[in-house]
Amino acid sequence: MTTERIVGIGAGAKELATEDMTLNIGPQHPSTHGVLRLRLTLDGERISAAEPIIGYMHRGAEKLFEVRDFRQIIVLANRHDWLSAFSSELGVVLAVERMLGMEVPVRAVWTRTLLAELNRVLNHLMFLGSYPLEVGAITPIFYAFREREALQRVMEEVSGGRMHYMFNRVGGLKEELPAGWTARARSTVSEVRARMGDIDDLIMGNEIFRARTRGVGVLTREQILQYGVSGPIARASGVDFDLRRDEPYLAYGDLDVRVVTRTEGDCLARFECLLDQVHASLDLADACLDRLAELPPGPINQRLPKVLKVPEGHTYAWTENPLGINGYYLVSHGEKTPWRMKLRSASFNNIQVLTELLPGNLVADMIAILGSMFFVVGDIDK
C-alpha cells in the first residue's frame, strides 16, 4: 500500500480548486447608514452570496409601547427613523384616533399633510446629498444640507424640535401655528424649489456618477413584490403604488398626488425617483399652504380627558412614509396603554432584498447598491 502526499503547491492550485472568501462589511463601516452588518461570500471579486445581519440597534420599541400611555408612545414612534420623525408620529396618532372614532379638526388635517411633505423633502435631501458620497462625490452634500437647513428652520420654528418634532397629538397637533409661519414656510418652499436645479445639474450631469449607477443593482418588479419592498425603491422598478393616491389619508384625497416612477430598477433610477419626488412634495406643500390660507380660524386639536383610554379592539393604520410603507397594528384592552403595538417599518423589508440583489455583482459596486437602498438602520431594528 502506498501513500501519496503533496508537499508543495504553487500558483497552479487555483486551476484545481477555488475557495470562496467570506467578507464582513460592518457592523462599524463608514459606508453603511448606521450599524448594519453584511456577510458576503466572494468568488474572486464577485459576490456569490449575501446575508444582511441586523439587530445591532434593536431597542425593543414595540415592547416599550406596552408600558407607556397613548400620549407617551408618540415619543418612541418618531425615533426609529430619525429622518422621518413627523411621518412616523402620524401612524400612531391615526391608529389611536381610528380606535376612538375621533374627528380631527380640518386645520389639523391640512397642517399635518403639509408638515408630512416637508418632512419627506428633508428625508430625501439627506439621501440625495449622502448617496454621491458612496461613489466618491463630496460636493453635493453641501448643497443638500443648504436646502435642509432652510427647511429645518421652518420645522423647528413650528414644533420646537430639530429631529424629533413631537408635534403630533391624538386629536390634532400640539398647538397653533406661530404668527406669520405659513408665509415663511411658503417663501422657504419657493427658495428650495428654485435651488434644486443646482443639485440636479451637479449630480445628474456627472458622467462618472451615471457610469457608476446606470445598470447597476437592478431590482426586478417580481423581487419587489416578493419581499414587500415599498416607497421610492419599489417605484423605481415600475411598481406604481403610493398610499397617498391609492388609499388616501389626511388630506391627500383632495390633492393631486403625482407618483414618480421609473422602469429600469437600477441605482440611477432609484436616485432619479428620489430627486423627482422632492419636486412633487414641494408642489403638495404649496397646495396645502393655499388651502390653509382659505380656511377660517378654528381649533387645531381636540380636547382630551386627563386619562386617555382607548376602547377594546384592534385596528391597522398605514402611511406612505418617505422610505416606504409603515404599518401600525394596535390592539387595546380598554386601558390607558396599548396591549400591543406592532410596527411594520419600511426599511426592514427594503433591506432584506439585498440577499437576492447583491449576488452576481462586484464588490466595487456593492457600496453603490447599498447606498441606493435608502434605509435607516434604526428603522430596520426598531
C-alpha positions as a Python dict, from the first residue, in 0.01 Angstrom:
ca = {
    (1, 'M'): (0, 0, 0),
    (2, 'T'): (137, 341, -93),
    (3, 'T'): (52, 684, 48),
    (4, 'E'): (72, 994, -170),
    (5, 'R'): (132, 1335, -17),
    (6, 'I'): (153, 1675, -183),
    (7, 'V'): (435, 1861, -9),
    (8, 'G'): (449, 2170, -230),
    (9, 'I'): (181, 2374, -401),
    (10, 'G'): (216, 2660, -643),
    (11, 'A'): (6, 2907, -834),
    (12, 'G'): (-142, 2626, -1036),
    (13, 'A'): (-351, 2518, -736),
    (14, 'K'): (-622, 2764, -841),
    (15, 'E'): (-670, 2555, -1151),
    (16, 'L'): (-751, 2252, -939),
    (17, 'A'): (-990, 2412, -690),
    (18, 'T'): (-1118, 2750, -584),
    (19, 'E'): (-1202, 2863, -236),
    (20, 'D'): (-1467, 3123, -156),
    (21, 'M'): (-1383, 3402, 84),
    (22, 'T'): (-1621, 3540, 347),
    (23, 'L'): (-1606, 3916, 394),
    (24, 'N'): (-1781, 4104, 673),
    (25, 'I'): (-1890, 4458, 593),
    (26, 'G'): (-1961, 4619, 928),
    (27, 'P'): (-2102, 4634, 1180),
    (28, 'Q'): (-1897, 4956, 1201),
    (29, 'H'): (-1836, 5061, 844),
    (30, 'P'): (-1831, 5420, 716),
    (31, 'S'): (-2030, 5338, 404),
    (32, 'T'): (-2332, 5195, 583),
    (33, 'H'): (-2600, 5422, 725),
    (34, 'G'): (-2582, 5301, 1082),
    (35, 'V'): (-2479, 4977, 1245),
    (36, 'L'): (-2560, 4718, 978),
    (37, 'R'): (-2352, 4409, 902),
    (38, 'L'): (-2334, 4233, 568),
    (39, 'R'): (-2174, 3892, 542),
    (40, 'L'): (-2062, 3844, 183),
    (41, 'T'): (-1933, 3529, 20),
    (42, 'L'): (-1693, 3620, -260),
    (43, 'D'): (-1579, 3432, -564),
    (44, 'G'): (-1283, 3645, -660),
    (45, 'E'): (-1420, 4000, -678),
    (46, 'R'): (-1776, 3891, -742),
    (47, 'I'): (-2036, 3839, -470),
    (48, 'S'): (-2183, 3488, -471),
    (49, 'A'): (-2398, 3520, -157),
    (50, 'A'): (-2504, 3799, 78),
    (51, 'E'): (-2665, 3792, 421),
    (52, 'P'): (-2779, 4111, 596),
    (53, 'I'): (-2730, 4069, 971),
    (54, 'I'): (-2943, 4311, 1171),
    (55, 'G'): (-3027, 4380, 1534),
    (56, 'Y'): (-2727, 4584, 1646),
    (57, 'M'): (-2955, 4884, 1713),
    (58, 'H'): (-3257, 4695, 1846),
    (59, 'R'): (-3407, 4888, 2138),
    (60, 'G'): (-3731, 4699, 2186),
    (61, 'A'): (-3959, 4986, 2081),
    (62, 'E'): (-4263, 4760, 2039),
    (63, 'K'): (-4228, 4628, 2394),
    (64, 'L'): (-4178, 4980, 2530),
    (65, 'F'): (-4509, 5082, 2370),
    (66, 'E'): (-4687, 4846, 2609),
    (67, 'V'): (-4577, 5030, 2925),
    (68, 'R'): (-4647, 5386, 2811),
    (69, 'D'): (-4981, 5554, 2763),
    (70, 'F'): (-5121, 5668, 2431),
    (71, 'R'): (-4968, 6014, 2464),
    (72, 'Q'): (-4623, 5884, 2553),
    (73, 'I'): (-4584, 5628, 2276),
    (74, 'I'): (-4556, 5909, 2019),
    (75, 'V'): (-4212, 5996, 2153),
    (76, 'L'): (-4098, 5638, 2087),
    (77, 'A'): (-4255, 5612, 1743),
    (78, 'N'): (-4067, 5909, 1600),
    (79, 'R'): (-3720, 5777, 1688),
    (80, 'H'): (-3674, 5456, 1490),
    (81, 'D'): (-3644, 5651, 1162),
    (82, 'W'): (-3475, 5970, 1272),
    (83, 'L'): (-3502, 6121, 923),
    (84, 'S'): (-3882, 6081, 912),
    (85, 'A'): (-3985, 6167, 1267),
    (86, 'F'): (-4302, 6362, 1186),
    (87, 'S'): (-4426, 6098, 941),
    (88, 'S'): (-4360, 5822, 1195),
    (89, 'E'): (-4564, 6003, 1460),
    (90, 'L'): (-4858, 6017, 1220),
    (91, 'G'): (-4916, 5642, 1201),
    (92, 'V'): (-4953, 5613, 1579),
    (93, 'V'): (-5198, 5900, 1620),
    (94, 'L'): (-5401, 5790, 1316),
    (95, 'A'): (-5439, 5440, 1464),
    (96, 'V'): (-5545, 5573, 1805),
    (97, 'E'): (-5788, 5825, 1654),
    (98, 'R'): (-5944, 5550, 1445),
    (99, 'M'): (-5999, 5337, 1756),
    (100, 'L'): (-6154, 5636, 1935),
    (101, 'G'): (-6371, 5726, 1636),
    (102, 'M'): (-6231, 6077, 1668),
    (103, 'E'): (-6279, 6351, 1409),
    (104, 'V'): (-5973, 6575, 1381),
    (105, 'P'): (-6020, 6950, 1311),
    (106, 'V'): (-5978, 7035, 942),
    (107, 'R'): (-5695, 7278, 1014),
    (108, 'A'): (-5501, 6996, 1181),
    (109, 'V'): (-5561, 6766, 884),
    (110, 'W'): (-5415, 7012, 633),
    (111, 'T'): (-5130, 7116, 860),
    (112, 'R'): (-5035, 6754, 921),
    (113, 'T'): (-5030, 6695, 545),
    (114, 'L'): (-4810, 7000, 491),
    (115, 'L'): (-4561, 6901, 761),
    (116, 'A'): (-4552, 6541, 638),
    (117, 'E'): (-4448, 6659, 292),
    (118, 'L'): (-4185, 6897, 431),
    (119, 'N'): (-4051, 6605, 636),
    (120, 'R'): (-4045, 6394, 318),
    (121, 'V'): (-3831, 6655, 144),
    (122, 'L'): (-3594, 6669, 443),
    (123, 'N'): (-3556, 6291, 431),
    (124, 'H'): (-3491, 6279, 57),
    (125, 'L'): (-3242, 6565, 65),
    (126, 'M'): (-3030, 6372, 314),
    (127, 'F'): (-3001, 6077, 76),
    (128, 'L'): (-2961, 6299, -232),
    (129, 'G'): (-2658, 6452, -63),
    (130, 'S'): (-2512, 6144, 105),
    (131, 'Y'): (-2554, 5891, -176),
    (132, 'P'): (-2299, 6058, -408),
    (133, 'L'): (-2051, 6024, -119),
    (134, 'E'): (-2073, 5648, -166),
    (135, 'V'): (-1932, 5680, -518),
    (136, 'G'): (-1675, 5950, -441),
    (137, 'A'): (-1856, 6282, -490),
    (138, 'I'): (-1832, 6507, -184),
    (139, 'T'): (-1970, 6839, -312),
    (140, 'P'): (-2344, 6750, -343),
    (141, 'I'): (-2389, 6702, 31),
    (142, 'F'): (-2310, 7071, 93),
    (143, 'Y'): (-2585, 7174, -149),
    (144, 'A'): (-2831, 6927, 1),
    (145, 'F'): (-2761, 7048, 354),
    (146, 'R'): (-2810, 7409, 248),
    (147, 'E'): (-3168, 7324, 149),
    (148, 'R'): (-3216, 7102, 452),
    (149, 'E'): (-3117, 7382, 688),
    (150, 'A'): (-3371, 7617, 529),
    (151, 'L'): (-3650, 7362, 581),
    (152, 'Q'): (-3521, 7264, 925),
    (153, 'R'): (-3566, 7624, 1041),
    (154, 'V'): (-3930, 7610, 933),
    (155, 'M'): (-3992, 7279, 1109),
    (156, 'E'): (-3802, 7384, 1419),
    (157, 'E'): (-3997, 7709, 1447),
    (158, 'V'): (-4333, 7537, 1439),
    (159, 'S'): (-4251, 7239, 1663),
    (160, 'G'): (-3952, 7337, 1876),
    (161, 'G'): (-3771, 7018, 1772),
    (162, 'R'): (-3493, 6973, 1521),
    (163, 'M'): (-3514, 6599, 1458),
    (164, 'H'): (-3779, 6454, 1692),
    (165, 'Y'): (-4060, 6701, 1648),
    (166, 'M'): (-4321, 6560, 1888),
    (167, 'F'): (-4575, 6794, 1730),
    (168, 'N'): (-4849, 6539, 1664),
    (169, 'R'): (-5105, 6472, 1933),
    (170, 'V'): (-5401, 6238, 1949),
    (171, 'G'): (-5675, 6462, 1816),
    (172, 'G'): (-5461, 6704, 1618),
    (173, 'L'): (-5140, 6897, 1676),
    (174, 'K'): (-4964, 7030, 1984),
    (175, 'E'): (-5053, 7396, 1937),
    (176, 'E'): (-5150, 7667, 1691),
    (177, 'L'): (-4903, 7770, 1422),
    (178, 'P'): (-4684, 8073, 1503),
    (179, 'A'): (-4797, 8407, 1360),
    (180, 'G'): (-4668, 8454, 1006),
    (181, 'W'): (-4533, 8099, 990),
    (182, 'T'): (-4725, 8000, 675),
    (183, 'A'): (-4578, 8295, 483),
    (184, 'R'): (-4227, 8200, 592),
    (185, 'A'): (-4292, 7837, 501),
    (186, 'R'): (-4416, 7937, 155),
    (187, 'S'): (-4107, 8150, 99),
    (188, 'T'): (-3878, 7866, 204),
    (189, 'V'): (-4053, 7615, -23),
    (190, 'S'): (-4010, 7857, -314),
    (191, 'E'): (-3640, 7905, -238),
    (192, 'V'): (-3571, 7534, -211),
    (193, 'R'): (-3753, 7464, -538),
    (194, 'A'): (-3553, 7733, -718),
    (195, 'R'): (-3222, 7590, -596),
    (196, 'M'): (-3296, 7220, -657),
    (197, 'G'): (-3163, 7270, -1010),
    (198, 'D'): (-2815, 7310, -862),
    (199, 'I'): (-2827, 6961, -714),
    (200, 'D'): (-2978, 6821, -1033),
    (201, 'D'): (-2706, 6971, -1256),
    (202, 'L'): (-2425, 6882, -1019),
    (203, 'I'): (-2513, 6513, -988),
    (204, 'M'): (-2717, 6410, -1290),
    (205, 'G'): (-2478, 6585, -1526),
    (206, 'N'): (-2180, 6397, -1383),
    (207, 'E'): (-2075, 6120, -1622),
    (208, 'I'): (-1881, 5935, -1351),
    (209, 'F'): (-2188, 5920, -1126),
    (210, 'R'): (-2401, 5793, -1412),
    (211, 'A'): (-2142, 5532, -1509),
    (212, 'R'): (-2127, 5401, -1151),
    (213, 'T'): (-2507, 5376, -1116),
    (214, 'R'): (-2665, 5302, -1456),
    (215, 'G'): (-2743, 4934, -1496),
    (216, 'V'): (-2600, 4854, -1151),
    (217, 'G'): (-2804, 4675, -883),
    (218, 'V'): (-3112, 4609, -1093),
    (219, 'L'): (-3412, 4515, -877),
    (220, 'T'): (-3696, 4347, -1064),
    (221, 'R'): (-4067, 4403, -1010),
    (222, 'E'): (-4103, 4039, -904),
    (223, 'Q'): (-3840, 4077, -631),
    (224, 'I'): (-4014, 4393, -510),
    (225, 'L'): (-4343, 4210, -470),
    (226, 'Q'): (-4189, 3900, -310),
    (227, 'Y'): (-4009, 4095, -39),
    (228, 'G'): (-4269, 4365, 24),
    (229, 'V'): (-4032, 4643, -79),
    (230, 'S'): (-4206, 4981, -96),
    (231, 'G'): (-4150, 5352, -140),
    (232, 'P'): (-3915, 5513, -395),
    (233, 'I'): (-3717, 5188, -428),
    (234, 'A'): (-4026, 4998, -543),
    (235, 'R'): (-4145, 5278, -771),
    (236, 'A'): (-3802, 5286, -940),
    (237, 'S'): (-3873, 4930, -1055),
    (238, 'G'): (-4210, 5015, -1205),
    (239, 'V'): (-4437, 4940, -908),
    (240, 'D'): (-4686, 5224, -944),
    (241, 'F'): (-4823, 5227, -590),
    (242, 'D'): (-4844, 5511, -339),
    (243, 'L'): (-5081, 5512, -42),
    (244, 'R'): (-5127, 5887, -67),
    (245, 'R'): (-5300, 5838, -402),
    (246, 'D'): (-5428, 5479, -383),
    (247, 'E'): (-5558, 5470, -24),
    (248, 'P'): (-5566, 5837, 77),
    (249, 'Y'): (-5536, 5951, 438),
    (250, 'L'): (-5510, 6302, 588),
    (251, 'A'): (-5589, 6549, 308),
    (252, 'Y'): (-5431, 6352, 24),
    (253, 'G'): (-5769, 6258, -118),
    (254, 'D'): (-5824, 6627, -202),
    (255, 'L'): (-5481, 6671, -359),
    (256, 'D'): (-5338, 6578, -696),
    (257, 'V'): (-5061, 6342, -583),
    (258, 'R'): (-4804, 6288, -859),
    (259, 'V'): (-4645, 5945, -820),
    (260, 'V'): (-4290, 5932, -956),
    (261, 'T'): (-4192, 5601, -1119),
    (262, 'R'): (-3918, 5452, -1333),
    (263, 'T'): (-3886, 5114, -1501),
    (264, 'E'): (-3511, 5047, -1504),
    (265, 'G'): (-3487, 4942, -1136),
    (266, 'D'): (-3116, 5026, -1109),
    (267, 'C'): (-2925, 5259, -874),
    (268, 'L'): (-2969, 5553, -1110),
    (269, 'A'): (-3347, 5501, -1134),
    (270, 'R'): (-3376, 5493, -755),
    (271, 'F'): (-3183, 5818, -729),
    (272, 'E'): (-3394, 5982, -1002),
    (273, 'C'): (-3714, 5881, -822),
    (274, 'L'): (-3590, 6046, -505),
    (275, 'L'): (-3492, 6364, -688),
    (276, 'D'): (-3824, 6394, -873),
    (277, 'Q'): (-4018, 6316, -554),
    (278, 'V'): (-3870, 6629, -393),
    (279, 'H'): (-4030, 6843, -663),
    (280, 'A'): (-4362, 6657, -628),
    (281, 'S'): (-4361, 6704, -249),
    (282, 'L'): (-4281, 7075, -278),
    (283, 'D'): (-4584, 7110, -508),
    (284, 'L'): (-4802, 6932, -250),
    (285, 'A'): (-4667, 7161, 22),
    (286, 'D'): (-4768, 7465, -182),
    (287, 'A'): (-5117, 7320, -234),
    (288, 'C'): (-5153, 7265, 143),
    (289, 'L'): (-5041, 7622, 215),
    (290, 'D'): (-5300, 7752, -34),
    (291, 'R'): (-5572, 7552, 139),
    (292, 'L'): (-5466, 7668, 486),
    (293, 'A'): (-5486, 8028, 368),
    (294, 'E'): (-5851, 7971, 269),
    (295, 'L'): (-5959, 7806, 595),
    (296, 'P'): (-6134, 8019, 858),
    (297, 'P'): (-5981, 8039, 1207),
    (298, 'G'): (-6054, 7736, 1419),
    (299, 'P'): (-5911, 7477, 1657),
    (300, 'I'): (-5608, 7269, 1564),
    (301, 'N'): (-5668, 6989, 1816),
    (302, 'Q'): (-5935, 6816, 2023),
    (303, 'R'): (-5960, 6845, 2398),
    (304, 'L'): (-5875, 6514, 2559),
    (305, 'P'): (-5957, 6370, 2902),
    (306, 'K'): (-5682, 6371, 3163),
    (307, 'V'): (-5656, 5992, 3134),
    (308, 'L'): (-5697, 5875, 2775),
    (309, 'K'): (-5829, 5519, 2741),
    (310, 'V'): (-5884, 5356, 2403),
    (311, 'P'): (-6184, 5120, 2364),
    (312, 'E'): (-6117, 4748, 2345),
    (313, 'G'): (-6045, 4626, 1994),
    (314, 'H'): (-5782, 4640, 1726),
    (315, 'T'): (-5704, 4836, 1411),
    (316, 'Y'): (-5436, 4875, 1146),
    (317, 'A'): (-5319, 5208, 1008),
    (318, 'W'): (-5058, 5252, 740),
    (319, 'T'): (-4887, 5556, 596),
    (320, 'E'): (-4667, 5635, 298),
    (321, 'N'): (-4353, 5733, 486),
    (322, 'P'): (-4057, 5883, 298),
    (323, 'L'): (-3878, 5546, 286),
    (324, 'G'): (-4189, 5340, 209),
    (325, 'I'): (-4495, 5194, 377),
    (326, 'N'): (-4512, 5199, 757),
    (327, 'G'): (-4785, 4996, 924),
    (328, 'Y'): (-4917, 5019, 1281),
    (329, 'Y'): (-5124, 4733, 1424),
    (330, 'L'): (-5280, 4848, 1751),
    (331, 'V'): (-5453, 4616, 1997),
    (332, 'S'): (-5627, 4769, 2300),
    (333, 'H'): (-5784, 4606, 2607),
    (334, 'G'): (-5957, 4927, 2706),
    (335, 'E'): (-5671, 5054, 2923),
    (336, 'K'): (-5460, 5369, 2906),
    (337, 'T'): (-5170, 5178, 2750),
    (338, 'P'): (-5169, 4966, 2431),
    (339, 'W'): (-5189, 4592, 2488),
    (340, 'R'): (-4986, 4552, 2167),
    (341, 'M'): (-4847, 4786, 1904),
    (342, 'K'): (-4680, 4610, 1612),
    (343, 'L'): (-4472, 4828, 1383),
    (344, 'R'): (-4411, 4741, 1019),
    (345, 'S'): (-4119, 4960, 914),
    (346, 'A'): (-4027, 5028, 552),
    (347, 'S'): (-3652, 4982, 591),
    (348, 'F'): (-3688, 4629, 732),
    (349, 'N'): (-3841, 4491, 412),
    (350, 'N'): (-3632, 4708, 185),
    (351, 'I'): (-3302, 4577, 325),
    (352, 'Q'): (-3395, 4207, 318),
    (353, 'V'): (-3397, 4205, -61),
    (354, 'L'): (-3018, 4252, -56),
    (355, 'T'): (-2998, 3873, -23),
    (356, 'E'): (-3112, 3847, -385),
    (357, 'L'): (-2990, 4181, -513),
    (358, 'L'): (-2618, 4164, -429),
    (359, 'P'): (-2515, 3817, -561),
    (360, 'G'): (-2361, 3843, -907),
    (361, 'N'): (-2235, 4197, -854),
    (362, 'L'): (-1880, 4311, -798),
    (363, 'V'): (-1759, 4415, -454),
    (364, 'A'): (-1678, 4755, -603),
    (365, 'D'): (-2047, 4803, -689),
    (366, 'M'): (-2173, 4681, -351),
    (367, 'I'): (-2139, 5023, -183),
    (368, 'A'): (-2319, 5194, -471),
    (369, 'I'): (-2604, 4943, -444),
    (370, 'L'): (-2624, 4959, -66),
    (371, 'G'): (-2639, 5339, -65),
    (372, 'S'): (-2920, 5337, -323),
    (373, 'M'): (-3147, 5133, -93),
    (374, 'F'): (-3214, 5447, 117),
    (375, 'F'): (-3259, 5291, 460),
    (376, 'V'): (-3221, 5400, 821),
    (377, 'V'): (-3084, 5124, 1044),
    (378, 'G'): (-3299, 5227, 1342),
    (379, 'D'): (-3599, 5174, 1116),
    (380, 'I'): (-3480, 4818, 1050),
    (381, 'D'): (-3403, 4716, 1407),
    (382, 'K'): (-3665, 4922, 1596),
}
